[in-house]
Amino acid sequence: MSGGMHIVLDETAMEAAGRGNVLASRLIHRAHVEPGWFLYAPACALVEADRARPGTAEHLAALPGITVLDLDLPAALAIARQETWAAAHSRHAAQPTADRPDGAVVATTAPKRWDGEPVRVLDLTP
């Protein structure tokens, strides 16, 4: 899985997808039809997106191109020290792993919130 494009949707990107954001829709389409494109939805971010826009979690979780990332022990330990679970889980999911040695890009409609964080950002603001 190390090759290709790995993208983590934060809760703002998930909400944008639910509102028909064309850039978010393109990412979802690519992850579904193009080999080497991987799209991730951290569970904590998915919950926050659903709180802001009910139905978002069920819709995104049903899409074949999106992988929902569970809150495992390493993720739980990482978010325990942060203010918001959604941002912390997204940040944790974007960190390098054995499967993704270069980490992943965080897709967001709030790029300023990621200033100073050790992640690469993809701005989905139209």
Coordinates of N, CA and C in Angstrom, one line a residue:
M1 N 0.8 -1.2 0.0 CA 0.0 0.0 0.0 C 0.9 1.3 0.0
S2 N 2.2 1.2 0.1 CA 3.0 2.4 0.3 C 2.9 3.3 -0.9
G3 N 2.8 2.8 -2.2 CA 2.7 3.7 -3.3 C 1.3 4.3 -3.4
G4 N 1.2 5.3 -4.2 CA -0.1 5.9 -4.5 C -0.3 7.1 -3.6
M5 N -1.5 7.6 -3.6 CA -2.0 8.8 -2.9 C -2.8 8.4 -1.8
H6 N -2.4 8.7 -0.6 CA -3.1 8.4 0.7 C -3.7 9.7 1.3
I7 N -5.0 9.8 1.4 CA -5.6 11.1 1.9 C -6.5 10.8 3.1
V8 N -6.4 11.5 4.1 CA -7.2 11.4 5.3 C -8.2 12.6 5.2
L9 N -9.5 12.3 5.3 CA -10.5 13.3 5.4 C -10.7 13.8 6.8
D10 N -10.6 15.1 7.1 CA -10.9 15.6 8.4 C -12.4 15.8 8.4
E11 N -13.0 16.2 9.6 CA -14.4 16.3 9.6 C -14.9 17.5 8.7
T12 N -14.1 18.5 8.5 CA -14.6 19.6 7.6 C -14.7 19.1 6.2
A13 N -13.8 18.2 5.8 CA -13.9 17.6 4.4 C -15.0 16.7 4.3
M14 N -15.4 16.0 5.3 CA -16.5 15.1 5.3 C -17.8 15.9 5.2
E15 N -17.9 16.9 5.9 CA -19.1 17.8 5.9 C -19.2 18.4 4.5
A16 N -18.1 18.8 3.9 CA -18.1 19.4 2.6 C -18.5 18.4 1.5
A17 N -18.1 17.2 1.7 CA -18.5 16.1 0.7 C -20.1 16.0 0.8
G18 N -20.6 16.0 2.0 CA -22.1 15.9 2.2 C -22.8 17.1 1.6
R19 N -22.2 18.2 1.5 CA -22.8 19.4 0.9 C -22.6 19.5 -0.6
G20 N -21.9 18.5 -1.2 CA -21.6 18.5 -2.6 C -20.4 19.3 -3.1
N21 N -19.4 19.5 -2.2 CA -18.2 20.1 -2.6 C -17.5 19.3 -3.7
V22 N -17.3 20.0 -4.8 CA -16.8 19.3 -6.0 C -15.4 18.7 -5.8
L23 N -14.6 19.4 -5.1 CA -13.2 18.8 -4.8 C -13.3 17.6 -4.0
A24 N -14.1 17.6 -2.9 CA -14.3 16.4 -2.1 C -14.9 15.3 -2.9
S25 N -15.8 15.6 -3.8 CA -16.5 14.6 -4.6 C -15.5 14.0 -5.6
R26 N -14.6 14.8 -6.1 CA -13.5 14.2 -7.0 C -12.6 13.3 -6.3
L27 N -12.2 13.6 -5.1 CA -11.4 12.7 -4.3 C -12.1 11.3 -4.1
I28 N -13.4 11.4 -3.7 CA -14.1 10.2 -3.5 C -14.2 9.4 -4.8
H29 N -14.5 10.0 -5.9 CA -14.6 9.3 -7.1 C -13.2 8.7 -7.5
R30 N -12.1 9.4 -7.3 CA -10.8 8.8 -7.7 C -10.5 7.6 -6.8
A31 N -10.8 7.7 -5.5 CA -10.5 6.6 -4.6 C -11.3 5.4 -5.0
H32 N -12.5 5.6 -5.6 CA -13.3 4.5 -6.0 C -12.8 3.8 -7.3
V33 N -12.4 4.6 -8.2 CA -12.1 4.1 -9.6 C -10.6 4.0 -10.0
E34 N -9.7 4.7 -9.3 CA -8.3 4.7 -9.7 C -7.5 3.9 -8.7
P35 N -6.7 2.9 -9.3 CA -5.8 2.2 -8.4 C -4.8 3.1 -7.8
G36 N -4.4 2.9 -6.6 CA -3.4 3.7 -6.0 C -3.9 4.9 -5.2
W37 N -5.2 5.2 -5.3 CA -5.8 6.3 -4.5 C -6.5 5.7 -3.3
F38 N -6.1 6.1 -2.1 CA -6.7 5.6 -0.9 C -7.3 6.8 -0.1
L39 N -8.5 6.7 0.4 CA -9.2 7.7 1.1 C -9.6 7.1 2.5
Y40 N -9.2 7.9 3.6 CA -9.5 7.4 4.9 C -10.4 8.3 5.7
A41 N -11.3 7.8 6.5 CA -12.2 8.5 7.3 C -11.9 8.1 8.8
P42 N -11.2 8.8 9.6 CA -11.0 8.5 11.0 C -12.3 8.5 11.7
A43 N -12.6 7.5 12.5 CA -13.9 7.4 13.2 C -14.3 8.6 14.0
C44 N -13.3 9.2 14.7 CA -13.6 10.3 15.6 C -14.0 11.5 14.7
A45 N -13.4 11.7 13.6 CA -13.8 12.8 12.7 C -15.1 12.5 12.0
L46 N -15.4 11.3 11.7 CA -16.7 10.9 11.2 C -17.8 11.2 12.1
V47 N -17.6 11.0 13.4 CA -18.6 11.3 14.4 C -18.9 12.8 14.5
E48 N -17.8 13.6 14.4 CA -18.0 15.0 14.5 C -18.7 15.6 13.2
A49 N -18.3 15.0 12.1 CA -19.0 15.4 10.8 C -20.5 15.0 10.9
D50 N -20.8 13.9 11.5 CA -22.2 13.5 11.6 C -23.0 14.4 12.6
R51 N -22.3 14.8 13.6 CA -22.9 15.7 14.6 C -23.3 17.1 13.9
A52 N -22.4 17.5 13.0 CA -22.6 18.8 12.3 C -23.6 18.7 11.2
R53 N -23.6 17.5 10.5 CA -24.5 17.3 9.4 C -25.0 15.8 9.5
P54 N -26.1 15.6 10.2 CA -26.6 14.2 10.4 C -26.8 13.5 9.1
G55 N -26.4 12.2 9.1 CA -26.4 11.4 7.9 C -25.1 11.2 7.2
T56 N -24.1 12.1 7.5 CA -22.8 12.1 6.9 C -22.1 10.8 7.1
A57 N -22.1 10.3 8.4 CA -21.3 9.1 8.7 C -21.8 7.9 8.0
E58 N -23.1 7.7 8.0 CA -23.7 6.6 7.3 C -23.4 6.6 5.8
H59 N -23.5 7.8 5.2 CA -23.3 8.0 3.8 C -21.8 7.7 3.4
L60 N -20.9 8.3 4.1 CA -19.5 8.1 3.8 C -19.0 6.7 4.1
A61 N -19.5 6.1 5.2 CA -19.1 4.7 5.5 C -19.6 3.7 4.5
A62 N -20.6 4.1 3.7 CA -21.2 3.1 2.7 C -20.5 3.2 1.4
L63 N -19.6 4.3 1.2 CA -19.0 4.4 -0.1 C -17.8 3.5 -0.2
P64 N -17.7 2.8 -1.3 CA -16.6 1.7 -1.5 C -15.2 2.3 -1.5
G65 N -15.0 3.5 -1.8 CA -13.7 4.1 -1.9 C -13.1 4.6 -0.7
I66 N -13.9 4.6 0.4 CA -13.4 5.1 1.7 C -13.2 4.0 2.7
T67 N -12.1 4.1 3.4 CA -11.8 3.2 4.5 C -12.0 3.9 5.8
V68 N -12.9 3.4 6.7 CA -13.1 4.0 8.0 C -12.0 3.4 8.9
L69 N -11.3 4.4 9.6 CA -10.2 4.0 10.5 C -10.8 3.9 11.9
D70 N -10.7 2.7 12.5 CA -11.1 2.5 13.9 C -10.3 3.3 14.9
L71 N -10.8 3.5 16.0 CA -10.1 4.1 17.1 C -9.4 3.0 17.9
D72 N -8.2 2.6 17.4 CA -7.4 1.6 18.1 C -6.6 2.2 19.3
L73 N -5.9 1.4 20.0 CA -5.1 1.8 21.1 C -4.1 2.9 20.8
P74 N -3.3 2.8 19.8 CA -2.4 3.9 19.5 C -3.1 5.2 19.2
A75 N -4.2 5.1 18.5 CA -5.0 6.3 18.2 C -5.6 6.9 19.4
A76 N -6.1 6.1 20.3 CA -6.7 6.5 21.5 C -5.7 7.2 22.4
L77 N -4.5 6.7 22.5 CA -3.4 7.3 23.3 C -3.0 8.6 22.7
A78 N -3.0 8.7 21.3 CA -2.6 10.0 20.7 C -3.6 11.1 20.9
I79 N -4.9 10.7 20.9 CA -6.0 11.7 21.0 C -6.2 12.1 22.4
A80 N -5.8 11.3 23.4 CA -6.1 11.5 24.8 C -5.5 12.9 25.2
R81 N -4.4 13.2 24.6 CA -3.7 14.4 25.0 C -4.1 15.7 24.2
Q82 N -5.0 15.6 23.3 CA -5.4 16.7 22.4 C -6.8 17.3 22.9
E83 N -7.0 18.5 22.3 CA -8.3 19.1 22.7 C -9.5 18.5 22.0
T84 N -9.4 18.3 20.7 CA -10.5 17.7 19.9 C -10.2 16.3 19.4
W85 N -11.1 15.4 19.6 CA -10.8 14.1 19.1 C -10.7 14.0 17.6
A86 N -11.6 14.7 16.9 CA -11.7 14.7 15.5 C -10.3 15.1 14.8
A87 N -9.8 16.2 15.2 CA -8.5 16.7 14.6 C -7.4 15.8 15.1
A88 N -7.4 15.3 16.3 CA -6.3 14.5 16.8 C -6.3 13.1 16.1
H89 N -7.5 12.5 15.8 CA -7.6 11.3 15.1 C -7.1 11.4 13.7
S90 N -7.5 12.6 13.1 CA -7.1 12.8 11.7 C -5.6 13.0 11.6
R91 N -5.0 13.8 12.5 CA -3.6 13.9 12.6 C -2.9 12.6 12.8
H92 N -3.3 11.8 13.7 CA -2.7 10.5 14.0 C -2.8 9.6 12.7
A93 N -3.9 9.6 12.0 CA -4.1 8.8 10.8 C -3.2 9.3 9.7
A94 N -2.8 10.5 9.7 CA -1.9 11.0 8.6 C -0.4 10.7 8.9
Q95 N -0.1 10.3 10.0 CA 1.3 10.0 10.4 C 1.9 8.8 9.6
P96 N 3.2 8.8 9.3 CA 3.7 7.6 8.6 C 3.5 6.3 9.4
T97 N 3.3 5.3 8.6 CA 3.1 3.9 9.1 C 3.9 3.0 8.2
A98 N 3.9 1.7 8.6 CA 4.6 0.7 7.8 C 3.9 0.7 6.4
D99 N 2.6 0.8 6.3 CA 1.9 0.8 5.1 C 2.0 2.1 4.3
R100 N 2.2 3.2 5.0 CA 2.3 4.5 4.4 C 3.6 5.2 4.9
P101 N 4.8 4.8 4.5 CA 6.0 5.4 5.0 C 6.1 6.9 4.9
D102 N 5.4 7.5 3.9 CA 5.4 8.9 3.7 C 4.2 9.6 4.4
G103 N 3.4 8.8 5.1 CA 2.2 9.3 5.7 C 1.1 9.6 4.7
A104 N 0.2 10.4 5.1 CA -1.0 10.8 4.3 C -1.2 12.3 4.3
V105 N -1.9 12.7 3.4 CA -2.3 14.2 3.3 C -3.6 14.3 4.0
V106 N -3.8 15.4 4.7 CA -5.1 15.7 5.3 C -5.9 16.6 4.4
A107 N -7.0 16.2 4.0 CA -7.9 17.0 3.2 C -8.9 17.7 4.1
T108 N -9.0 19.0 3.9 CA -9.8 19.9 4.8 C -10.3 21.1 4.1
T109 N -11.4 21.7 4.7 CA -11.8 23.0 4.2 C -11.4 24.1 5.2
A110 N -10.6 23.7 6.2 CA -10.1 24.6 7.2 C -8.6 24.5 7.3
P111 N -7.9 24.8 6.3 CA -6.4 24.6 6.3 C -5.7 25.3 7.4
K112 N -6.2 26.5 7.8 CA -5.5 27.2 8.9 C -5.4 26.5 10.2
R113 N -6.4 25.6 10.4 CA -6.3 24.9 11.7 C -5.2 23.9 11.8
W114 N -4.6 23.6 10.6 CA -3.5 22.7 10.5 C -2.1 23.4 10.6
D115 N -2.1 24.7 10.6 CA -0.8 25.4 10.7 C 0.0 25.0 11.9
G116 N 1.2 24.7 11.7 CA 2.1 24.2 12.8 C 2.0 22.8 13.1
E117 N 1.1 22.0 12.5 CA 1.0 20.6 12.7 C 1.9 19.9 11.7
P118 N 2.4 18.7 12.1 CA 3.3 18.0 11.2 C 2.6 17.1 10.2
V119 N 1.7 17.8 9.4 CA 1.0 17.1 8.4 C 1.0 17.9 7.1
R120 N 0.8 17.2 6.0 CA 0.6 17.9 4.7 C -0.9 18.1 4.5
V121 N -1.2 19.2 3.9 CA -2.7 19.6 3.8 C -3.1 19.8 2.4
L122 N -4.3 19.3 2.1 CA -4.9 19.5 0.8 C -6.2 20.4 1.0
D123 N -6.1 21.6 0.6 CA -7.2 22.5 0.8 C -8.4 22.3 -0.2
L124 N -9.5 21.9 0.4 CA -10.7 21.6 -0.5 C -11.6 22.8 -0.5
T125 N -11.2 24.0 -0.1 CA -12.0 25.2 -0.2 C -12.2 25.5 -1.7
P126 N -13.5 25.6 -2.1 CA -13.8 25.9 -3.5 C -13.3 27.3 -3.9

